[in-house]
Amino acid sequence: MQSEDLVPTSKRPRQPVVAVTGAASGIGRELLAKLVSSADFRRVVAIDEERGDIREATWRVIDVRDPLLANRISDIDVLVHLAGDYALDSDPVERRAYNLRAAQTVLTACAAARVRRVVLVTSAMVYGAAPDNEVPLAEDAPVAAEPDTGLVGDHLEIESLVRRSLRSHPGLEVTVVRPAAIVGPGIDTVITRHFESPRLLTVKGCMPRWQFCHLDDLISVLELAARGVVTGVVAVGSDGWLEQEQVEELSGIRRFELPAGLTFGTAQRLHRLGITPAPATDLHYVVYPWVVDCVTLREAGWKPAWTNEAAFRQLLELREDATTVVGRRLPVKEATLTAAGATVAVIGTAAIVRQVRKKRRQ
């Protein structure tokens, strides 16, 4: 007879009720599908503006920005917040307003409803990408990313909200999950688009190191966080990293090397003109290293199911039907420029024009 069989039912710890926001699609749906099959939760509640297709969950249709959210989560023990707008082509002002209002409302509602634990996802990008970064960065390294109008700026603002919430509501436990470059079906980011171009932008004097986080591994870590196995700030990614030479060999894509000043200056001008949707600072994450050391997960006994090489190979498979032009998606047959934005295309074109003019003068 197992020892736990001797414990009266009334004395056994009650399994928690877990809720997921943004549960109808994307990462929220993927996590929901995993949680409903888990024996670690008494009930799984799905929160979204529309009802999704996973019938095993209890659906509550509400906008997470609604101040009445607290009334709908009064029976929740753990909430995983995955509702957000992270589309690269969204209007940056509207996107940030949505993401910050959603995070703020969730944190305030959870504190008011006495939800025990909240789990949020930001990004390892908040550590910043820089030529002198240690490889790997310590999990408790300072948040050094440059605030901007892009998604990195959204993540920085959300983490700032978390810190303020912890001061205002000391009884609330908040876990922040910071994934490396996410890879998997349906994932569309600055990093994945970088590998849709015919050339890989690099900066003279520095080579990036590439670390990926497969969607499957992120989902497994979110489940651990929901169970309270890991808390605080948690970095997640595949073990180690790939060197630029390995990435070029696996992808068959050659690099295009430019001076840093020329690269970022051109990218910033193009962004101001509205030609590229992302700010020039986004280029830091494809030319400089930002590898993280996943200490908390390692100490908890967690191991990634995907290696960097396997995750990268899937990224390459998924990109076959899509190519990016100046940061915007086009069918492959219509594409002529690169994924790193218009920088390479503009500078490359300028170089060709100069060569043609020089030959005409001779």
mmCIF file of C-alpha atoms in Angstrom:
data_model
loop_
_atom_site.group_PDB
_atom_site.id
_atom_site.type_symbol
_atom_site.label_atom_id
_atom_site.label_comp_id
_atom_site.label_asym_id
_atom_site.label_seq_id
_atom_site.Cartn_x
_atom_site.Cartn_y
_atom_site.Cartn_z
ATOM 1 C CA MET A 1 0.000 0.000 0.000
ATOM 2 C CA GLN A 2 1.353 3.424 -0.926
ATOM 3 C CA SER A 3 1.922 5.840 1.956
ATOM 4 C CA GLU A 4 -0.310 8.436 0.318
ATOM 5 C CA ASP A 5 -3.200 5.972 0.481
ATOM 6 C CA LEU A 6 -3.037 6.297 4.271
ATOM 7 C CA VAL A 7 -3.621 10.049 4.112
ATOM 8 C CA PRO A 8 -7.314 10.989 4.451
ATOM 9 C CA THR A 9 -8.717 12.507 1.277
ATOM 10 C CA SER A 10 -9.607 15.694 3.130
ATOM 11 C CA LYS A 11 -5.937 16.164 4.149
ATOM 12 C CA ARG A 12 -4.408 15.765 0.679
ATOM 13 C CA PRO A 13 -3.288 18.928 -1.116
ATOM 14 C CA ARG A 14 -5.967 20.144 -3.471
ATOM 15 C CA GLN A 15 -4.960 20.243 -7.118
ATOM 16 C CA PRO A 16 -4.992 23.798 -8.454
ATOM 17 C CA VAL A 17 -7.293 25.316 -11.024
ATOM 18 C CA VAL A 18 -5.260 26.822 -13.871
ATOM 19 C CA ALA A 19 -6.352 29.427 -16.417
ATOM 20 C CA VAL A 20 -4.765 30.390 -19.746
ATOM 21 C CA THR A 21 -5.388 33.726 -21.473
ATOM 22 C CA GLY A 22 -5.165 33.921 -25.257
ATOM 23 C CA ALA A 23 -6.279 30.281 -25.242
ATOM 24 C CA ALA A 24 -8.087 30.172 -28.585
ATOM 25 C CA SER A 25 -5.002 30.332 -30.800
ATOM 26 C CA GLY A 26 -1.215 30.380 -31.011
ATOM 27 C CA ILE A 27 0.931 29.470 -28.029
ATOM 28 C CA GLY A 28 -2.077 29.791 -25.714
ATOM 29 C CA ARG A 29 -3.919 27.045 -27.566
ATOM 30 C CA GLU A 30 -0.825 24.817 -27.609
ATOM 31 C CA LEU A 31 -0.438 25.136 -23.841
ATOM 32 C CA LEU A 32 -4.159 24.616 -23.262
ATOM 33 C CA ALA A 33 -4.058 21.352 -25.222
ATOM 34 C CA LYS A 34 -1.258 20.112 -22.962
ATOM 35 C CA LEU A 35 -2.824 21.229 -19.690
ATOM 36 C CA VAL A 36 -6.213 19.594 -20.274
ATOM 37 C CA SER A 37 -4.463 16.218 -20.497
ATOM 38 C CA SER A 38 -2.437 16.789 -17.323
ATOM 39 C CA ALA A 39 -3.335 15.136 -14.043
ATOM 40 C CA ASP A 40 -1.717 17.976 -12.081
ATOM 41 C CA PHE A 41 -4.660 20.363 -12.364
ATOM 42 C CA ARG A 42 -8.188 19.975 -11.046
ATOM 43 C CA ARG A 43 -9.676 22.096 -13.797
ATOM 44 C CA VAL A 44 -8.416 24.067 -16.791
ATOM 45 C CA VAL A 45 -10.044 27.383 -17.692
ATOM 46 C CA ALA A 46 -9.599 28.981 -21.115
ATOM 47 C CA ILE A 47 -9.911 32.765 -21.418
ATOM 48 C CA ASP A 48 -10.202 34.562 -24.754
ATOM 49 C CA GLU A 49 -12.388 36.948 -26.722
ATOM 50 C CA GLU A 50 -13.795 33.984 -28.633
ATOM 51 C CA ARG A 51 -14.346 30.331 -27.816
ATOM 52 C CA GLY A 52 -11.704 27.924 -29.120
ATOM 53 C CA ASP A 53 -11.893 24.320 -30.236
ATOM 54 C CA ILE A 54 -10.585 22.494 -27.138
ATOM 55 C CA ARG A 55 -13.771 21.244 -25.517
ATOM 56 C CA GLU A 56 -12.132 19.738 -22.429
ATOM 57 C CA ALA A 57 -11.457 23.246 -21.074
ATOM 58 C CA THR A 58 -13.958 25.510 -19.325
ATOM 59 C CA TRP A 59 -14.311 28.529 -21.611
ATOM 60 C CA ARG A 60 -14.843 32.074 -20.381
ATOM 61 C CA VAL A 61 -15.248 34.574 -23.194
ATOM 62 C CA ILE A 62 -13.910 37.981 -22.158
ATOM 63 C CA ASP A 63 -11.367 40.560 -23.298
ATOM 64 C CA VAL A 64 -8.421 40.356 -20.882
ATOM 65 C CA ARG A 65 -8.329 44.156 -20.841
ATOM 66 C CA ASP A 66 -11.830 44.245 -19.317
ATOM 67 C CA PRO A 67 -11.755 45.570 -15.712
ATOM 68 C CA LEU A 68 -14.377 42.916 -14.865
ATOM 69 C CA LEU A 69 -11.766 40.192 -15.433
ATOM 70 C CA ALA A 70 -11.252 39.866 -11.653
ATOM 71 C CA ASN A 71 -14.859 38.648 -11.293
ATOM 72 C CA ARG A 72 -14.245 35.874 -13.839
ATOM 73 C CA ILE A 73 -11.120 34.466 -12.197
ATOM 74 C CA SER A 74 -12.160 34.379 -8.527
ATOM 75 C CA ASP A 75 -11.881 30.561 -8.525
ATOM 76 C CA ILE A 76 -8.454 30.436 -10.219
ATOM 77 C CA ASP A 77 -5.245 29.382 -8.438
ATOM 78 C CA VAL A 78 -2.762 29.839 -11.302
ATOM 79 C CA LEU A 79 -3.022 31.992 -14.425
ATOM 80 C CA VAL A 80 -0.734 31.793 -17.464
ATOM 81 C CA HIS A 81 -0.995 35.016 -19.452
ATOM 82 C CA LEU A 82 -0.462 34.469 -23.181
ATOM 83 C CA ALA A 83 -2.904 36.982 -24.677
ATOM 84 C CA GLY A 84 -0.983 39.578 -26.647
ATOM 85 C CA ASP A 85 -0.288 41.069 -30.048
ATOM 86 C CA TYR A 86 3.183 40.100 -31.232
ATOM 87 C CA ALA A 87 2.695 40.378 -34.989
ATOM 88 C CA LEU A 88 5.615 42.126 -36.668
ATOM 89 C CA ASP A 89 3.339 44.039 -39.016
ATOM 90 C CA SER A 90 1.020 45.449 -36.323
ATOM 91 C CA ASP A 91 0.887 49.178 -35.759
ATOM 92 C CA PRO A 92 3.505 49.645 -33.001
ATOM 93 C CA VAL A 93 1.483 52.196 -31.031
ATOM 94 C CA GLU A 94 -1.702 50.095 -31.050
ATOM 95 C CA ARG A 95 0.247 46.900 -30.353
ATOM 96 C CA ARG A 96 2.011 48.330 -27.319
ATOM 97 C CA ALA A 97 -1.182 49.838 -25.959
ATOM 98 C CA TYR A 98 -2.876 46.435 -26.208
ATOM 99 C CA ASN A 99 0.000 44.460 -24.686
ATOM 100 C CA LEU A 100 0.534 46.794 -21.738
ATOM 101 C CA ARG A 101 -3.171 47.177 -20.981
ATOM 102 C CA ALA A 102 -3.606 43.381 -21.113
ATOM 103 C CA ALA A 103 -0.647 42.685 -18.801
ATOM 104 C CA GLN A 104 -1.650 45.448 -16.382
ATOM 105 C CA THR A 105 -5.260 44.280 -16.191
ATOM 106 C CA VAL A 106 -4.246 40.648 -15.683
ATOM 107 C CA LEU A 107 -1.818 41.478 -12.868
ATOM 108 C CA THR A 108 -4.290 43.773 -11.115
ATOM 109 C CA ALA A 109 -7.192 41.338 -11.533
ATOM 110 C CA CYS A 110 -5.104 38.415 -10.237
ATOM 111 C CA ALA A 111 -4.102 40.394 -7.153
ATOM 112 C CA ALA A 112 -7.729 41.417 -6.520
ATOM 113 C CA ALA A 113 -9.021 37.856 -7.047
ATOM 114 C CA ARG A 114 -6.250 36.397 -4.892
ATOM 115 C CA VAL A 115 -4.857 34.239 -7.665
ATOM 116 C CA ARG A 116 -1.825 32.576 -6.135
ATOM 117 C CA ARG A 117 0.511 32.533 -9.129
ATOM 118 C CA VAL A 118 0.808 34.350 -12.471
ATOM 119 C CA VAL A 119 3.079 33.225 -15.313
ATOM 120 C CA LEU A 120 4.041 35.628 -18.134
ATOM 121 C CA VAL A 121 6.232 35.213 -21.204
ATOM 122 C CA THR A 122 8.581 37.953 -22.391
ATOM 123 C CA SER A 123 11.865 37.207 -24.181
ATOM 124 C CA ALA A 124 15.575 36.683 -23.568
ATOM 125 C CA MET A 125 15.914 39.697 -25.852
ATOM 126 C CA VAL A 126 15.498 41.879 -22.742
ATOM 127 C CA TYR A 127 19.124 41.067 -21.863
ATOM 128 C CA GLY A 128 20.116 42.945 -25.002
ATOM 129 C CA ALA A 129 22.292 41.861 -27.921
ATOM 130 C CA ALA A 130 25.767 43.393 -27.959
ATOM 131 C CA PRO A 131 29.182 42.602 -29.471
ATOM 132 C CA ASP A 132 30.747 42.294 -25.994
ATOM 133 C CA ASN A 133 28.061 40.090 -24.440
ATOM 134 C CA GLU A 134 29.313 37.089 -22.505
ATOM 135 C CA VAL A 135 28.408 33.775 -24.127
ATOM 136 C CA PRO A 136 26.311 32.568 -22.464
ATOM 137 C CA LEU A 137 24.734 35.367 -20.441
ATOM 138 C CA ALA A 138 23.930 34.559 -16.817
ATOM 139 C CA GLU A 139 20.231 34.180 -16.121
ATOM 140 C CA ASP A 140 20.456 36.967 -13.533
ATOM 141 C CA ALA A 141 22.403 39.274 -15.867
ATOM 142 C CA PRO A 142 21.136 42.876 -15.994
ATOM 143 C CA VAL A 143 18.311 43.774 -18.353
ATOM 144 C CA ALA A 144 20.289 45.834 -20.862
ATOM 145 C CA ALA A 145 18.132 45.955 -24.004
ATOM 146 C CA GLU A 146 17.551 49.357 -25.543
ATOM 147 C CA PRO A 147 13.949 50.574 -25.194
ATOM 148 C CA ASP A 148 12.424 51.055 -28.638
ATOM 149 C CA THR A 149 9.141 50.962 -30.526
ATOM 150 C CA GLY A 150 9.552 47.271 -31.390
ATOM 151 C CA LEU A 151 8.556 44.115 -29.574
ATOM 152 C CA VAL A 152 11.635 44.263 -27.347
ATOM 153 C CA GLY A 153 10.330 47.549 -25.991
ATOM 154 C CA ASP A 154 6.988 45.873 -25.272
ATOM 155 C CA HIS A 155 8.735 43.125 -23.293
ATOM 156 C CA LEU A 156 10.730 45.676 -21.299
ATOM 157 C CA GLU A 157 7.573 47.592 -20.404
ATOM 158 C CA ILE A 158 5.754 44.414 -19.374
ATOM 159 C CA GLU A 159 8.614 43.375 -17.093
ATOM 160 C CA SER A 160 8.540 46.853 -15.573
ATOM 161 C CA LEU A 161 4.824 46.338 -14.853
ATOM 162 C CA VAL A 162 5.680 43.045 -13.155
ATOM 163 C CA ARG A 163 8.215 44.692 -10.853
ATOM 164 C CA ARG A 164 5.731 47.396 -9.884
ATOM 165 C CA SER A 165 3.031 44.793 -9.303
ATOM 166 C CA LEU A 166 5.277 42.754 -6.997
ATOM 167 C CA ARG A 167 5.894 45.860 -4.895
ATOM 168 C CA SER A 168 2.198 46.743 -4.784
ATOM 169 C CA HIS A 169 0.974 43.166 -4.218
ATOM 170 C CA PRO A 170 3.630 41.293 -2.207
ATOM 171 C CA GLY A 171 1.371 38.253 -1.826
ATOM 172 C CA LEU A 172 1.271 37.654 -5.596
ATOM 173 C CA GLU A 173 3.811 35.218 -7.046
ATOM 174 C CA VAL A 174 4.874 36.084 -10.609
ATOM 175 C CA THR A 175 7.060 33.923 -12.841
ATOM 176 C CA VAL A 176 8.572 35.544 -15.940
ATOM 177 C CA VAL A 177 9.666 33.139 -18.674
ATOM 178 C CA ARG A 178 12.304 34.489 -21.073
ATOM 179 C CA PRO A 179 12.684 32.236 -24.138
ATOM 180 C CA ALA A 180 15.537 32.417 -26.635
ATOM 181 C CA ALA A 181 14.593 32.778 -30.320
ATOM 182 C CA ILE A 182 11.359 30.778 -30.595
ATOM 183 C CA VAL A 183 11.057 28.259 -33.422
ATOM 184 C CA GLY A 184 8.108 26.132 -34.468
ATOM 185 C CA PRO A 185 4.963 25.983 -36.603
ATOM 186 C CA GLY A 186 3.187 29.321 -36.779
ATOM 187 C CA ILE A 187 6.104 31.282 -35.293
ATOM 188 C CA ASP A 188 6.903 34.502 -37.189
ATOM 189 C CA THR A 189 9.581 36.736 -35.672
ATOM 190 C CA VAL A 190 12.498 38.973 -36.601
ATOM 191 C CA ILE A 191 14.728 35.911 -36.176
ATOM 192 C CA THR A 192 12.707 33.498 -38.315
ATOM 193 C CA ARG A 193 12.371 36.107 -41.070
ATOM 194 C CA HIS A 194 16.123 36.640 -41.040
ATOM 195 C CA PHE A 195 16.529 33.137 -42.440
ATOM 196 C CA GLU A 196 14.032 33.704 -45.239
ATOM 197 C CA SER A 197 16.484 35.906 -47.133
ATOM 198 C CA PRO A 198 19.041 34.847 -49.747
ATOM 199 C CA ARG A 199 21.896 36.405 -47.692
ATOM 200 C CA LEU A 200 22.589 36.642 -43.943
ATOM 201 C CA LEU A 201 23.540 40.079 -42.689
ATOM 202 C CA THR A 202 26.635 40.192 -40.444
ATOM 203 C CA VAL A 203 28.627 43.066 -38.976
ATOM 204 C CA LYS A 204 32.380 43.327 -39.410
ATOM 205 C CA GLY A 205 34.342 42.298 -36.355
ATOM 206 C CA CYS A 206 31.580 40.306 -34.659
ATOM 207 C CA MET A 207 29.706 37.084 -35.339
ATOM 208 C CA PRO A 208 26.389 36.123 -33.744
ATOM 209 C CA ARG A 209 25.882 32.904 -31.850
ATOM 210 C CA TRP A 210 22.522 31.284 -32.398
ATOM 211 C CA GLN A 211 20.379 29.794 -29.644
ATOM 212 C CA PHE A 212 16.830 28.639 -30.272
ATOM 213 C CA CYS A 213 13.855 27.685 -28.136
ATOM 214 C CA HIS A 214 11.500 25.233 -29.776
ATOM 215 C CA LEU A 215 7.810 25.785 -29.161
ATOM 216 C CA ASP A 216 7.521 22.297 -27.617
ATOM 217 C CA ASP A 217 10.170 23.148 -25.025
ATOM 218 C CA LEU A 218 8.542 26.489 -24.215
ATOM 219 C CA ILE A 219 5.204 24.756 -23.631
ATOM 220 C CA SER A 220 6.792 22.214 -21.298
ATOM 221 C CA VAL A 221 8.436 24.998 -19.281
ATOM 222 C CA LEU A 222 5.155 26.924 -19.031
ATOM 223 C CA GLU A 223 3.557 23.792 -17.573
ATOM 224 C CA LEU A 224 6.377 23.549 -15.012
ATOM 225 C CA ALA A 225 5.894 27.215 -14.133
ATOM 226 C CA ALA A 226 2.137 26.713 -13.754
ATOM 227 C CA ARG A 227 2.841 23.863 -11.335
ATOM 228 C CA GLY A 228 5.254 26.062 -9.381
ATOM 229 C CA VAL A 229 8.271 23.859 -10.078
ATOM 230 C CA VAL A 230 10.180 26.941 -11.301
ATOM 231 C CA THR A 231 9.584 30.502 -10.154
ATOM 232 C CA GLY A 232 11.039 33.982 -10.544
ATOM 233 C CA VAL A 233 12.878 34.775 -13.785
ATOM 234 C CA VAL A 234 13.345 31.685 -15.948
ATOM 235 C CA ALA A 235 15.405 31.634 -19.151
ATOM 236 C CA VAL A 236 14.615 28.821 -21.590
ATOM 237 C CA GLY A 237 16.376 27.593 -24.706
ATOM 238 C CA SER A 238 18.273 24.685 -26.192
ATOM 239 C CA ASP A 239 21.606 23.788 -24.629
ATOM 240 C CA GLY A 240 24.613 25.707 -25.988
ATOM 241 C CA TRP A 241 24.564 27.540 -29.306
ATOM 242 C CA LEU A 242 25.456 27.383 -32.994
ATOM 243 C CA GLU A 243 28.306 29.404 -34.462
ATOM 244 C CA GLN A 244 27.663 31.520 -37.561
ATOM 245 C CA GLU A 245 29.715 29.102 -39.680
ATOM 246 C CA GLN A 246 27.492 26.200 -38.581
ATOM 247 C CA VAL A 247 24.353 28.164 -39.420
ATOM 248 C CA GLU A 248 25.664 29.001 -42.877
ATOM 249 C CA GLU A 249 26.663 25.378 -43.503
ATOM 250 C CA LEU A 250 23.279 24.012 -42.398
ATOM 251 C CA SER A 251 21.263 26.610 -44.304
ATOM 252 C CA GLY A 252 23.404 27.003 -47.389
ATOM 253 C CA ILE A 253 22.953 30.779 -47.065
ATOM 254 C CA ARG A 254 26.065 32.951 -47.330
ATOM 255 C CA ARG A 255 26.721 36.024 -45.231
ATOM 256 C CA PHE A 256 26.779 39.652 -46.359
ATOM 257 C CA GLU A 257 29.233 41.568 -44.166
ATOM 258 C CA LEU A 258 28.949 45.326 -43.554
ATOM 259 C CA PRO A 259 30.418 47.895 -41.137
ATOM 260 C CA ALA A 260 28.275 48.441 -38.040
ATOM 261 C CA GLY A 261 27.858 52.199 -38.552
ATOM 262 C CA LEU A 262 26.711 51.818 -42.127
ATOM 263 C CA THR A 263 24.383 48.942 -41.261
ATOM 264 C CA PHE A 264 22.516 50.555 -38.381
ATOM 265 C CA GLY A 265 22.538 54.051 -39.861
ATOM 266 C CA THR A 266 20.921 52.832 -43.076
ATOM 267 C CA ALA A 267 18.428 50.652 -41.209
ATOM 268 C CA GLN A 268 17.365 53.556 -39.002
ATOM 269 C CA ARG A 269 16.834 55.885 -41.965
ATOM 270 C CA LEU A 270 14.756 53.254 -43.750
ATOM 271 C CA HIS A 271 12.646 52.735 -40.640
ATOM 272 C CA ARG A 272 11.998 56.471 -40.316
ATOM 273 C CA LEU A 273 10.855 56.511 -43.933
ATOM 274 C CA GLY A 274 8.410 53.706 -43.143
ATOM 275 C CA ILE A 275 10.117 51.257 -45.495
ATOM 276 C CA THR A 276 10.914 48.740 -42.756
ATOM 277 C CA PRO A 277 8.328 47.943 -40.039
ATOM 278 C CA ALA A 278 10.843 47.169 -37.254
ATOM 279 C CA PRO A 279 13.264 49.642 -35.640
ATOM 280 C CA ALA A 280 16.971 49.413 -36.433
ATOM 281 C CA THR A 281 17.663 48.039 -32.946
ATOM 282 C CA ASP A 282 15.967 44.784 -33.983
ATOM 283 C CA LEU A 283 18.992 44.148 -36.209
ATOM 284 C CA HIS A 284 21.129 43.786 -33.070
ATOM 285 C CA TYR A 285 19.504 40.410 -32.472
ATOM 286 C CA VAL A 286 20.618 38.960 -35.801
ATOM 287 C CA VAL A 287 24.188 40.292 -35.767
ATOM 288 C CA TYR A 288 25.206 40.169 -32.072
ATOM 289 C CA PRO A 289 25.039 37.317 -29.510
ATOM 290 C CA TRP A 290 22.347 36.987 -26.816
ATOM 291 C CA VAL A 291 22.715 33.357 -25.716
ATOM 292 C CA VAL A 292 21.357 32.595 -22.223
ATOM 293 C CA ASP A 293 22.322 30.072 -19.554
ATOM 294 C CA CYS A 294 19.162 28.259 -18.362
ATOM 295 C CA VAL A 295 20.325 27.663 -14.781
ATOM 296 C CA THR A 296 16.925 27.534 -13.066
ATOM 297 C CA LEU A 297 15.597 24.873 -15.404
ATOM 298 C CA ARG A 298 18.779 22.847 -15.275
ATOM 299 C CA GLU A 299 18.712 22.807 -11.480
ATOM 300 C CA ALA A 300 15.057 21.731 -11.612
ATOM 301 C CA GLY A 301 16.059 18.706 -13.693
ATOM 302 C CA TRP A 302 14.500 19.961 -16.925
ATOM 303 C CA LYS A 303 16.183 19.205 -20.250
ATOM 304 C CA PRO A 304 15.202 20.566 -23.665
ATOM 305 C CA ALA A 305 13.773 18.021 -26.074
ATOM 306 C CA TRP A 306 15.187 19.958 -29.041
ATOM 307 C CA THR A 307 18.815 20.735 -29.815
ATOM 308 C CA ASN A 308 19.728 24.015 -31.480
ATOM 309 C CA GLU A 309 20.579 22.136 -34.668
ATOM 310 C CA ALA A 310 17.262 20.246 -34.760
ATOM 311 C CA ALA A 311 15.281 23.421 -34.044
ATOM 312 C CA PHE A 312 17.174 25.306 -36.742
ATOM 313 C CA ARG A 313 16.575 22.533 -39.268
ATOM 314 C CA GLN A 314 12.845 22.806 -38.631
ATOM 315 C CA LEU A 315 13.030 26.587 -39.005
ATOM 316 C CA LEU A 316 14.600 26.056 -42.423
ATOM 317 C CA GLU A 317 11.890 23.565 -43.398
ATOM 318 C CA LEU A 318 9.142 25.961 -42.359
ATOM 319 C CA ARG A 319 10.662 28.909 -44.237
ATOM 320 C CA GLU A 320 10.695 27.147 -47.628
ATOM 321 C CA ASP A 321 7.338 28.572 -48.646
ATOM 322 C CA ALA A 322 7.957 32.117 -47.443
ATOM 323 C CA THR A 323 10.441 34.847 -48.273
ATOM 324 C CA THR A 324 10.660 38.308 -46.760
ATOM 325 C CA VAL A 325 11.032 41.610 -48.576
ATOM 326 C CA VAL A 326 12.080 44.606 -46.437
ATOM 327 C CA GLY A 327 10.528 42.969 -43.389
ATOM 328 C CA ARG A 328 7.233 42.108 -45.107
ATOM 329 C CA ARG A 329 6.090 38.689 -46.331
ATOM 330 C CA LEU A 330 5.783 37.989 -50.065
ATOM 331 C CA PRO A 331 5.243 34.779 -52.032
ATOM 332 C CA VAL A 332 8.592 33.229 -53.011
ATOM 333 C CA LYS A 333 8.186 33.974 -56.722
ATOM 334 C CA GLU A 334 7.702 37.697 -56.034
ATOM 335 C CA ALA A 335 10.558 38.132 -53.571
ATOM 336 C CA THR A 336 13.764 39.890 -54.574
ATOM 337 C CA LEU A 337 15.221 41.393 -51.377
ATOM 338 C CA THR A 338 16.362 40.217 -47.944
ATOM 339 C CA ALA A 339 14.873 39.355 -44.571
ATOM 340 C CA ALA A 340 17.128 41.574 -42.435
ATOM 341 C CA GLY A 341 15.170 44.576 -43.696
ATOM 342 C CA ALA A 342 16.097 46.742 -46.650
ATOM 343 C CA THR A 343 19.608 47.421 -45.349
ATOM 344 C CA VAL A 344 21.478 44.830 -47.383
ATOM 345 C CA ALA A 345 19.376 45.493 -50.468
ATOM 346 C CA VAL A 346 19.858 49.260 -50.389
ATOM 347 C CA ILE A 347 23.582 49.125 -49.678
ATOM 348 C CA GLY A 348 24.115 46.348 -52.205
ATOM 349 C CA THR A 349 22.211 48.265 -54.866
ATOM 350 C CA ALA A 350 24.175 51.421 -54.104
ATOM 351 C CA ALA A 351 27.435 49.515 -54.503
ATOM 352 C CA ILE A 352 26.321 48.201 -57.898
ATOM 353 C CA VAL A 353 25.321 51.689 -59.026
ATOM 354 C CA ARG A 354 28.723 53.054 -57.998
ATOM 355 C CA GLN A 355 30.492 50.310 -59.926
ATOM 356 C CA VAL A 356 28.438 51.022 -63.044
ATOM 357 C CA ARG A 357 29.145 54.763 -62.830
ATOM 358 C CA LYS A 358 32.840 54.125 -62.327
ATOM 359 C CA LYS A 359 33.013 51.919 -65.423
ATOM 360 C CA ARG A 360 31.199 54.571 -67.508
ATOM 361 C CA ARG A 361 33.798 57.197 -66.517
ATOM 362 C CA GLN A 362 36.681 54.975 -67.616
#
